[in-house]
Amino acid sequence: MLLLSSILGSLALCMEIAVALRPNSILDRAAPIAPIPEDALSEGPVVSRNGTQLPPYNTTYIFNQLIDHNNPSLGTFQQRYWHTYEWYETGPIILFTPGEANAAPYTGYLTNVTINGQIAQQQSGATIVLEHRFYGLSNPVPNLSGKNLKLHTIQQAIDDLEYFANTVVLPMPNGANLSPATAPWVLVGGSYSGALTNVFWAGYASSAVVEAILDYWGYFEPIRQFMPANCSADVEAVIAHVDEVFSGNDTTAIQVLKDNWGLGEMTHLDDVAGFRNNLWDWQSLSPTSGPGATFFDFCDALEVKNGVNAPASGWGLDHALTAWGSFWNETYLDFLCGGDDVVDCLGSYNPDSAVYTDIALDNAGRSWTWIVCNEVGFLQEGPPEDVPAIVTRLVQPPYDIRQCVLMFPDVFASSADVPMAAGVATVDKVYTGWNVSIDRLFFANGQRDPWREATVSADGVDVPSTDTQPIAIGDGFHCSDLSTASGNVDPTVRAVQTKALAFMKTWLAEWTPPSKSSKRDVPRARSSRLFRDGVA
């Protein structure tokens, strides 16, 4: 939840957005980076290396950010940030934004239970968490109507990071003299929120989606490849059956299938067939997830019969269909909808739904959807016919593009007005997509990440790993490498983190203050490259 010479990486990050979202809405595809659990953070006061007690991690600071970097005369808005200098001596400034989410729960990313804090501790630096424009309480507008979102763009967000780094007076000793002209800055981003510009000396990009893709059916490929084989086999069988029945004219068979999932009252078959929710639960997993995780509960419901696990080929269509329906009716529908009417909960055609009409601030799903509709796409649909399908092929891009119109009727009169295709093409042209080439940028990816197919580690994409732009991939999921908390790190992920820390040590030792003729001083319009990171 989704940048370039920058890292504003995907807009898709690692947990589900903490707002009420309709499960069939494109809002659901944004996945912000997971906050660090409170029990992973050290207790007691924050103390610097010289023994000074510092403000608590959750102390909120305000930066006066430009509303429009192309028109500074419009003034500023208040952008929130959080900061600590507990390890600081004369080292780098580590800047991080959680991307498409209210940033208040992310103060754990100031600490050494994250890669951010590990870099700062190793290099005697300070850490910052900056809230992304149009998320949380960092808004230049009174509400999130479509017309108010015209300055909610990838480029404006990149410019925010540059302007912040060059202008902020940090609440620490000598805080007015720690710009990129006098100290090395390192940008850390996950998924959509990675952005590295010429202002930043080095970058760490976790699960960074560098290639914008409109029809992002590849989202489900890592899931299909790494989920239990028996579960994948049975899900494929059920989906093939659903697509066949829903594509036919047997109204009795269609009703039986709808009733199987407790969705008999729904009239739009694409809403019914589009129950990708059980597959989206994969994105909430981590290398330490086990029994009790929602995704594995789903697979167990299909594959454990009378205490016996199914073979790799699964139990077959009949059992899987019944078991999947029972799982929904007994637990999952209530988990999704909390007892609300299923048409209101899962339907996507009612223009009066609160999902479409709620324009209040701090609505991360709405802010993310604007970027989806205008710049990055990332619509998670059924695959082409020659690829095994674990989600319906009956849901294709027009299904989701239509929702852009319902979400922003003050801007889009019809699907033809939604500039998604043009926006995706522009993003990949301007920010170079998979052709990204940035010195001192470390890419960290996970084999099991559903966003892997938009990263430099996508199947069939040959981006070389070099000493100036290294790529490391572990067995993690989405942004798994951002957390370094003891006991929560898979050995392959730990190896990625160790490699990154070594590169940061080398790169930061090479830093020298830029001269006035330095290439790092080139104008913004010529210095931006993308490296997004989502997304939701």
JSON list of N, CA and C in Angstrom, two decimals, residues 381-440:
[
{"chain": "A", "resi": 381, "resn": "GLU", "atom": "N", "xyz": [-7.31, -10.19, -9.44]},
{"chain": "A", "resi": 381, "resn": "GLU", "atom": "CA", "xyz": [-8.37, -10.88, -10.16]},
{"chain": "A", "resi": 381, "resn": "GLU", "atom": "C", "xyz": [-8.00, -12.33, -10.45]},
{"chain": "A", "resi": 382, "resn": "GLY", "atom": "N", "xyz": [-8.91, -13.05, -11.14]},
{"chain": "A", "resi": 382, "resn": "GLY", "atom": "CA", "xyz": [-8.63, -14.40, -11.57]},
{"chain": "A", "resi": 382, "resn": "GLY", "atom": "C", "xyz": [-7.56, -14.43, -12.64]},
{"chain": "A", "resi": 383, "resn": "PRO", "atom": "N", "xyz": [-6.81, -15.55, -12.74]},
{"chain": "A", "resi": 383, "resn": "PRO", "atom": "CA", "xyz": [-5.69, -15.63, -13.67]},
{"chain": "A", "resi": 383, "resn": "PRO", "atom": "C", "xyz": [-6.13, -15.95, -15.10]},
{"chain": "A", "resi": 384, "resn": "PRO", "atom": "N", "xyz": [-5.20, -15.90, -16.04]},
{"chain": "A", "resi": 384, "resn": "PRO", "atom": "CA", "xyz": [-5.49, -16.35, -17.40]},
{"chain": "A", "resi": 384, "resn": "PRO", "atom": "C", "xyz": [-5.83, -17.83, -17.42]},
{"chain": "A", "resi": 385, "resn": "GLU", "atom": "N", "xyz": [-6.39, -18.29, -18.53]},
{"chain": "A", "resi": 385, "resn": "GLU", "atom": "CA", "xyz": [-6.87, -19.66, -18.63]},
{"chain": "A", "resi": 385, "resn": "GLU", "atom": "C", "xyz": [-5.75, -20.69, -18.49]},
{"chain": "A", "resi": 386, "resn": "ASP", "atom": "N", "xyz": [-4.52, -20.34, -18.83]},
{"chain": "A", "resi": 386, "resn": "ASP", "atom": "CA", "xyz": [-3.43, -21.32, -18.79]},
{"chain": "A", "resi": 386, "resn": "ASP", "atom": "C", "xyz": [-2.75, -21.39, -17.43]},
{"chain": "A", "resi": 387, "resn": "VAL", "atom": "N", "xyz": [-3.30, -20.69, -16.43]},
{"chain": "A", "resi": 387, "resn": "VAL", "atom": "CA", "xyz": [-2.74, -20.70, -15.07]},
{"chain": "A", "resi": 387, "resn": "VAL", "atom": "C", "xyz": [-3.78, -21.29, -14.13]},
{"chain": "A", "resi": 388, "resn": "PRO", "atom": "N", "xyz": [-3.41, -22.25, -13.27]},
{"chain": "A", "resi": 388, "resn": "PRO", "atom": "CA", "xyz": [-4.38, -22.79, -12.30]},
{"chain": "A", "resi": 388, "resn": "PRO", "atom": "C", "xyz": [-4.99, -21.69, -11.45]},
{"chain": "A", "resi": 389, "resn": "ALA", "atom": "N", "xyz": [-6.29, -21.78, -11.21]},
{"chain": "A", "resi": 389, "resn": "ALA", "atom": "CA", "xyz": [-7.01, -20.70, -10.53]},
{"chain": "A", "resi": 389, "resn": "ALA", "atom": "C", "xyz": [-7.44, -21.11, -9.13]},
{"chain": "A", "resi": 390, "resn": "ILE", "atom": "N", "xyz": [-7.01, -20.33, -8.13]},
{"chain": "A", "resi": 390, "resn": "ILE", "atom": "CA", "xyz": [-7.52, -20.51, -6.77]},
{"chain": "A", "resi": 390, "resn": "ILE", "atom": "C", "xyz": [-8.52, -19.41, -6.42]},
{"chain": "A", "resi": 391, "resn": "VAL", "atom": "N", "xyz": [-8.78, -18.51, -7.38]},
{"chain": "A", "resi": 391, "resn": "VAL", "atom": "CA", "xyz": [-9.86, -17.52, -7.25]},
{"chain": "A", "resi": 391, "resn": "VAL", "atom": "C", "xyz": [-10.60, -17.48, -8.57]},
{"chain": "A", "resi": 392, "resn": "THR", "atom": "N", "xyz": [-11.84, -17.02, -8.52]},
{"chain": "A", "resi": 392, "resn": "THR", "atom": "CA", "xyz": [-12.70, -17.04, -9.70]},
{"chain": "A", "resi": 392, "resn": "THR", "atom": "C", "xyz": [-12.14, -16.22, -10.86]},
{"chain": "A", "resi": 393, "resn": "ARG", "atom": "N", "xyz": [-12.35, -16.71, -12.07]},
{"chain": "A", "resi": 393, "resn": "ARG", "atom": "CA", "xyz": [-12.03, -15.94, -13.27]},
{"chain": "A", "resi": 393, "resn": "ARG", "atom": "C", "xyz": [-13.19, -15.04, -13.67]},
{"chain": "A", "resi": 394, "resn": "LEU", "atom": "N", "xyz": [-14.31, -15.12, -12.96]},
{"chain": "A", "resi": 394, "resn": "LEU", "atom": "CA", "xyz": [-15.48, -14.30, -13.30]},
{"chain": "A", "resi": 394, "resn": "LEU", "atom": "C", "xyz": [-15.31, -12.86, -12.84]},
{"chain": "A", "resi": 395, "resn": "VAL", "atom": "N", "xyz": [-14.35, -12.61, -11.96]},
{"chain": "A", "resi": 395, "resn": "VAL", "atom": "CA", "xyz": [-14.06, -11.24, -11.51]},
{"chain": "A", "resi": 395, "resn": "VAL", "atom": "C", "xyz": [-12.81, -10.76, -12.22]},
{"chain": "A", "resi": 396, "resn": "GLN", "atom": "N", "xyz": [-12.98, -9.74, -13.04]},
{"chain": "A", "resi": 396, "resn": "GLN", "atom": "CA", "xyz": [-11.92, -9.15, -13.85]},
{"chain": "A", "resi": 396, "resn": "GLN", "atom": "C", "xyz": [-11.88, -7.64, -13.60]},
{"chain": "A", "resi": 397, "resn": "PRO", "atom": "N", "xyz": [-10.90, -6.92, -14.15]},
{"chain": "A", "resi": 397, "resn": "PRO", "atom": "CA", "xyz": [-10.75, -5.50, -13.83]},
{"chain": "A", "resi": 397, "resn": "PRO", "atom": "C", "xyz": [-12.01, -4.64, -13.88]},
{"chain": "A", "resi": 398, "resn": "PRO", "atom": "N", "xyz": [-12.92, -4.82, -14.86]},
{"chain": "A", "resi": 398, "resn": "PRO", "atom": "CA", "xyz": [-14.10, -3.95, -14.85]},
{"chain": "A", "resi": 398, "resn": "PRO", "atom": "C", "xyz": [-14.91, -4.02, -13.55]},
{"chain": "A", "resi": 399, "resn": "TYR", "atom": "N", "xyz": [-14.89, -5.16, -12.88]},
{"chain": "A", "resi": 399, "resn": "TYR", "atom": "CA", "xyz": [-15.59, -5.31, -11.60]},
{"chain": "A", "resi": 399, "resn": "TYR", "atom": "C", "xyz": [-15.09, -4.30, -10.57]},
{"chain": "A", "resi": 400, "resn": "ASP", "atom": "N", "xyz": [-13.76, -4.14, -10.50]},
{"chain": "A", "resi": 400, "resn": "ASP", "atom": "CA", "xyz": [-13.17, -3.24, -9.52]},
{"chain": "A", "resi": 400, "resn": "ASP", "atom": "C", "xyz": [-13.15, -1.79, -10.01]},
{"chain": "A", "resi": 401, "resn": "ILE", "atom": "N", "xyz": [-12.90, -1.59, -11.30]},
{"chain": "A", "resi": 401, "resn": "ILE", "atom": "CA", "xyz": [-12.88, -0.22, -11.82]},
{"chain": "A", "resi": 401, "resn": "ILE", "atom": "C", "xyz": [-14.24, 0.45, -11.62]},
{"chain": "A", "resi": 402, "resn": "ARG", "atom": "N", "xyz": [-15.31, -0.34, -11.75]},
{"chain": "A", "resi": 402, "resn": "ARG", "atom": "CA", "xyz": [-16.66, 0.17, -11.51]},
{"chain": "A", "resi": 402, "resn": "ARG", "atom": "C", "xyz": [-16.78, 0.75, -10.09]},
{"chain": "A", "resi": 403, "resn": "GLN", "atom": "N", "xyz": [-16.06, 0.17, -9.14]},
{"chain": "A", "resi": 403, "resn": "GLN", "atom": "CA", "xyz": [-16.16, 0.64, -7.76]},
{"chain": "A", "resi": 403, "resn": "GLN", "atom": "C", "xyz": [-15.48, 2.00, -7.56]},
{"chain": "A", "resi": 404, "resn": "CYS", "atom": "N", "xyz": [-14.53, 2.33, -8.45]},
{"chain": "A", "resi": 404, "resn": "CYS", "atom": "CA", "xyz": [-13.93, 3.67, -8.39]},
{"chain": "A", "resi": 404, "resn": "CYS", "atom": "C", "xyz": [-14.99, 4.74, -8.62]},
{"chain": "A", "resi": 405, "resn": "VAL", "atom": "N", "xyz": [-15.90, 4.45, -9.54]},
{"chain": "A", "resi": 405, "resn": "VAL", "atom": "CA", "xyz": [-16.98, 5.40, -9.84]},
{"chain": "A", "resi": 405, "resn": "VAL", "atom": "C", "xyz": [-17.91, 5.55, -8.63]},
{"chain": "A", "resi": 406, "resn": "LEU", "atom": "N", "xyz": [-18.23, 4.44, -7.98]},
{"chain": "A", "resi": 406, "resn": "LEU", "atom": "CA", "xyz": [-19.09, 4.50, -6.80]},
{"chain": "A", "resi": 406, "resn": "LEU", "atom": "C", "xyz": [-18.40, 5.20, -5.65]},
{"chain": "A", "resi": 407, "resn": "MET", "atom": "N", "xyz": [-17.10, 5.05, -5.53]},
{"chain": "A", "resi": 407, "resn": "MET", "atom": "CA", "xyz": [-16.35, 5.67, -4.44]},
{"chain": "A", "resi": 407, "resn": "MET", "atom": "C", "xyz": [-16.18, 7.17, -4.64]},
{"chain": "A", "resi": 408, "resn": "PHE", "atom": "N", "xyz": [-15.95, 7.59, -5.89]},
{"chain": "A", "resi": 408, "resn": "PHE", "atom": "CA", "xyz": [-15.65, 8.99, -6.17]},
{"chain": "A", "resi": 408, "resn": "PHE", "atom": "C", "xyz": [-16.56, 9.53, -7.27]},
{"chain": "A", "resi": 409, "resn": "PRO", "atom": "N", "xyz": [-17.87, 9.56, -7.04]},
{"chain": "A", "resi": 409, "resn": "PRO", "atom": "CA", "xyz": [-18.80, 10.02, -8.08]},
{"chain": "A", "resi": 409, "resn": "PRO", "atom": "C", "xyz": [-18.65, 11.50, -8.40]},
{"chain": "A", "resi": 410, "resn": "ASP", "atom": "N", "xyz": [-18.00, 12.25, -7.52]},
{"chain": "A", "resi": 410, "resn": "ASP", "atom": "CA", "xyz": [-17.80, 13.67, -7.80]},
{"chain": "A", "resi": 410, "resn": "ASP", "atom": "C", "xyz": [-16.65, 13.90, -8.78]},
{"chain": "A", "resi": 411, "resn": "VAL", "atom": "N", "xyz": [-15.93, 12.83, -9.12]},
{"chain": "A", "resi": 411, "resn": "VAL", "atom": "CA", "xyz": [-14.81, 12.93, -10.05]},
{"chain": "A", "resi": 411, "resn": "VAL", "atom": "C", "xyz": [-15.02, 12.06, -11.30]},
{"chain": "A", "resi": 412, "resn": "PHE", "atom": "N", "xyz": [-15.56, 10.85, -11.10]},
{"chain": "A", "resi": 412, "resn": "PHE", "atom": "CA", "xyz": [-15.74, 9.92, -12.21]},
{"chain": "A", "resi": 412, "resn": "PHE", "atom": "C", "xyz": [-17.23, 9.71, -12.49]},
{"chain": "A", "resi": 413, "resn": "ALA", "atom": "N", "xyz": [-17.66, 10.02, -13.71]},
{"chain": "A", "resi": 413, "resn": "ALA", "atom": "CA", "xyz": [-19.06, 9.81, -14.07]},
{"chain": "A", "resi": 413, "resn": "ALA", "atom": "C", "xyz": [-19.32, 8.38, -14.53]},
{"chain": "A", "resi": 414, "resn": "SER", "atom": "N", "xyz": [-18.28, 7.72, -15.05]},
{"chain": "A", "resi": 414, "resn": "SER", "atom": "CA", "xyz": [-18.43, 6.35, -15.53]},
{"chain": "A", "resi": 414, "resn": "SER", "atom": "C", "xyz": [-17.06, 5.68, -15.48]},
{"chain": "A", "resi": 415, "resn": "SER", "atom": "N", "xyz": [-17.05, 4.36, -15.70]},
{"chain": "A", "resi": 415, "resn": "SER", "atom": "CA", "xyz": [-15.78, 3.63, -15.70]},
{"chain": "A", "resi": 415, "resn": "SER", "atom": "C", "xyz": [-14.83, 4.16, -16.75]},
{"chain": "A", "resi": 416, "resn": "ALA", "atom": "N", "xyz": [-15.36, 4.69, -17.84]},
{"chain": "A", "resi": 416, "resn": "ALA", "atom": "CA", "xyz": [-14.50, 5.23, -18.89]},
{"chain": "A", "resi": 416, "resn": "ALA", "atom": "C", "xyz": [-13.70, 6.44, -18.42]},
{"chain": "A", "resi": 417, "resn": "ASP", "atom": "N", "xyz": [-14.18, 7.09, -17.35]},
{"chain": "A", "resi": 417, "resn": "ASP", "atom": "CA", "xyz": [-13.48, 8.26, -16.82]},
{"chain": "A", "resi": 417, "resn": "ASP", "atom": "C", "xyz": [-12.36, 7.90, -15.85]},
{"chain": "A", "resi": 418, "resn": "VAL", "atom": "N", "xyz": [-12.31, 6.65, -15.40]},
{"chain": "A", "resi": 418, "resn": "VAL", "atom": "CA", "xyz": [-11.30, 6.24, -14.43]},
{"chain": "A", "resi": 418, "resn": "VAL", "atom": "C", "xyz": [-9.97, 6.08, -15.16]},
{"chain": "A", "resi": 419, "resn": "PRO", "atom": "N", "xyz": [-8.94, 6.84, -14.79]},
{"chain": "A", "resi": 419, "resn": "PRO", "atom": "CA", "xyz": [-7.69, 6.85, -15.57]},
{"chain": "A", "resi": 419, "resn": "PRO", "atom": "C", "xyz": [-6.70, 5.78, -15.14]},
{"chain": "A", "resi": 420, "resn": "MET", "atom": "N", "xyz": [-7.19, 4.64, -14.66]},
{"chain": "A", "resi": 420, "resn": "MET", "atom": "CA", "xyz": [-6.30, 3.64, -14.08]},
{"chain": "A", "resi": 420, "resn": "MET", "atom": "C", "xyz": [-5.25, 3.15, -15.07]},
{"chain": "A", "resi": 421, "resn": "ALA", "atom": "N", "xyz": [-5.66, 2.76, -16.26]},
{"chain": "A", "resi": 421, "resn": "ALA", "atom": "CA", "xyz": [-4.70, 2.22, -17.23]},
{"chain": "A", "resi": 421, "resn": "ALA", "atom": "C", "xyz": [-3.64, 3.25, -17.59]},
{"chain": "A", "resi": 422, "resn": "ALA", "atom": "N", "xyz": [-4.07, 4.48, -17.85]},
{"chain": "A", "resi": 422, "resn": "ALA", "atom": "CA", "xyz": [-3.11, 5.54, -18.18]},
{"chain": "A", "resi": 422, "resn": "ALA", "atom": "C", "xyz": [-2.21, 5.84, -16.99]},
{"chain": "A", "resi": 423, "resn": "GLY", "atom": "N", "xyz": [-2.79, 5.81, -15.79]},
{"chain": "A", "resi": 423, "resn": "GLY", "atom": "CA", "xyz": [-2.01, 6.08, -14.59]},
{"chain": "A", "resi": 423, "resn": "GLY", "atom": "C", "xyz": [-0.93, 5.04, -14.36]},
{"chain": "A", "resi": 424, "resn": "VAL", "atom": "N", "xyz": [-1.29, 3.77, -14.53]},
{"chain": "A", "resi": 424, "resn": "VAL", "atom": "CA", "xyz": [-0.32, 2.68, -14.37]},
{"chain": "A", "resi": 424, "resn": "VAL", "atom": "C", "xyz": [0.81, 2.82, -15.38]},
{"chain": "A", "resi": 425, "resn": "ALA", "atom": "N", "xyz": [0.46, 3.10, -16.63]},
{"chain": "A", "resi": 425, "resn": "ALA", "atom": "CA", "xyz": [1.48, 3.26, -17.67]},
{"chain": "A", "resi": 425, "resn": "ALA", "atom": "C", "xyz": [2.42, 4.42, -17.35]},
{"chain": "A", "resi": 426, "resn": "THR", "atom": "N", "xyz": [1.85, 5.51, -16.86]},
{"chain": "A", "resi": 426, "resn": "THR", "atom": "CA", "xyz": [2.67, 6.68, -16.52]},
{"chain": "A", "resi": 426, "resn": "THR", "atom": "C", "xyz": [3.61, 6.38, -15.36]},
{"chain": "A", "resi": 427, "resn": "VAL", "atom": "N", "xyz": [3.09, 5.73, -14.33]},
{"chain": "A", "resi": 427, "resn": "VAL", "atom": "CA", "xyz": [3.91, 5.41, -13.17]},
{"chain": "A", "resi": 427, "resn": "VAL", "atom": "C", "xyz": [5.10, 4.55, -13.58]},
{"chain": "A", "resi": 428, "resn": "ASP", "atom": "N", "xyz": [4.86, 3.53, -14.41]},
{"chain": "A", "resi": 428, "resn": "ASP", "atom": "CA", "xyz": [5.95, 2.65, -14.80]},
{"chain": "A", "resi": 428, "resn": "ASP", "atom": "C", "xyz": [6.93, 3.34, -15.74]},
{"chain": "A", "resi": 429, "resn": "LYS", "atom": "N", "xyz": [6.46, 4.29, -16.53]},
{"chain": "A", "resi": 429, "resn": "LYS", "atom": "CA", "xyz": [7.37, 5.03, -17.41]},
{"chain": "A", "resi": 429, "resn": "LYS", "atom": "C", "xyz": [8.20, 6.03, -16.62]},
{"chain": "A", "resi": 430, "resn": "VAL", "atom": "N", "xyz": [7.56, 6.79, -15.76]},
{"chain": "A", "resi": 430, "resn": "VAL", "atom": "CA", "xyz": [8.27, 7.84, -15.02]},
{"chain": "A", "resi": 430, "resn": "VAL", "atom": "C", "xyz": [9.23, 7.26, -14.00]},
{"chain": "A", "resi": 431, "resn": "TYR", "atom": "N", "xyz": [8.80, 6.17, -13.33]},
{"chain": "A", "resi": 431, "resn": "TYR", "atom": "CA", "xyz": [9.59, 5.64, -12.22]},
{"chain": "A", "resi": 431, "resn": "TYR", "atom": "C", "xyz": [10.34, 4.36, -12.58]},
{"chain": "A", "resi": 432, "resn": "THR", "atom": "N", "xyz": [10.28, 3.93, -13.82]},
{"chain": "A", "resi": 432, "resn": "THR", "atom": "CA", "xyz": [11.10, 2.88, -14.43]},
{"chain": "A", "resi": 432, "resn": "THR", "atom": "C", "xyz": [10.73, 1.45, -14.05]},
{"chain": "A", "resi": 433, "resn": "GLY", "atom": "N", "xyz": [9.79, 1.23, -13.14]},
{"chain": "A", "resi": 433, "resn": "GLY", "atom": "CA", "xyz": [9.32, -0.11, -12.85]},
{"chain": "A", "resi": 433, "resn": "GLY", "atom": "C", "xyz": [10.43, -1.09, -12.52]},
{"chain": "A", "resi": 434, "resn": "TRP", "atom": "N", "xyz": [10.38, -2.29, -13.15]},
{"chain": "A", "resi": 434, "resn": "TRP", "atom": "CA", "xyz": [11.39, -3.32, -12.91]},
{"chain": "A", "resi": 434, "resn": "TRP", "atom": "C", "xyz": [12.79, -2.91, -13.36]},
{"chain": "A", "resi": 435, "resn": "ASN", "atom": "N", "xyz": [12.90, -1.84, -14.11]},
{"chain": "A", "resi": 435, "resn": "ASN", "atom": "CA", "xyz": [14.20, -1.36, -14.56]},
{"chain": "A", "resi": 435, "resn": "ASN", "atom": "C", "xyz": [14.86, -0.43, -13.55]},
{"chain": "A", "resi": 436, "resn": "VAL", "atom": "N", "xyz": [14.33, -0.39, -12.35]},
{"chain": "A", "resi": 436, "resn": "VAL", "atom": "CA", "xyz": [14.87, 0.48, -11.32]},
{"chain": "A", "resi": 436, "resn": "VAL", "atom": "C", "xyz": [16.36, 0.25, -11.13]},
{"chain": "A", "resi": 437, "resn": "SER", "atom": "N", "xyz": [17.11, 1.34, -11.04]},
{"chain": "A", "resi": 437, "resn": "SER", "atom": "CA", "xyz": [18.55, 1.25, -10.82]},
{"chain": "A", "resi": 437, "resn": "SER", "atom": "C", "xyz": [18.97, 2.41, -9.94]},
{"chain": "A", "resi": 438, "resn": "ILE", "atom": "N", "xyz": [19.25, 2.10, -8.66]},
{"chain": "A", "resi": 438, "resn": "ILE", "atom": "CA", "xyz": [19.55, 3.13, -7.68]},
{"chain": "A", "resi": 438, "resn": "ILE", "atom": "C", "xyz": [20.74, 2.69, -6.84]},
{"chain": "A", "resi": 439, "resn": "ASP", "atom": "N", "xyz": [21.73, 3.51, -6.73]},
{"chain": "A", "resi": 439, "resn": "ASP", "atom": "CA", "xyz": [22.88, 3.17, -5.90]},
{"chain": "A", "resi": 439, "resn": "ASP", "atom": "C", "xyz": [22.51, 3.14, -4.42]},
{"chain": "A", "resi": 440, "resn": "ARG", "atom": "N", "xyz": [23.09, 2.19, -3.71]},
{"chain": "A", "resi": 440, "resn": "ARG", "atom": "CA", "xyz": [22.94, 2.04, -2.26]},
{"chain": "A", "resi": 440, "resn": "ARG", "atom": "C", "xyz": [21.48, 1.82, -1.86]}
]
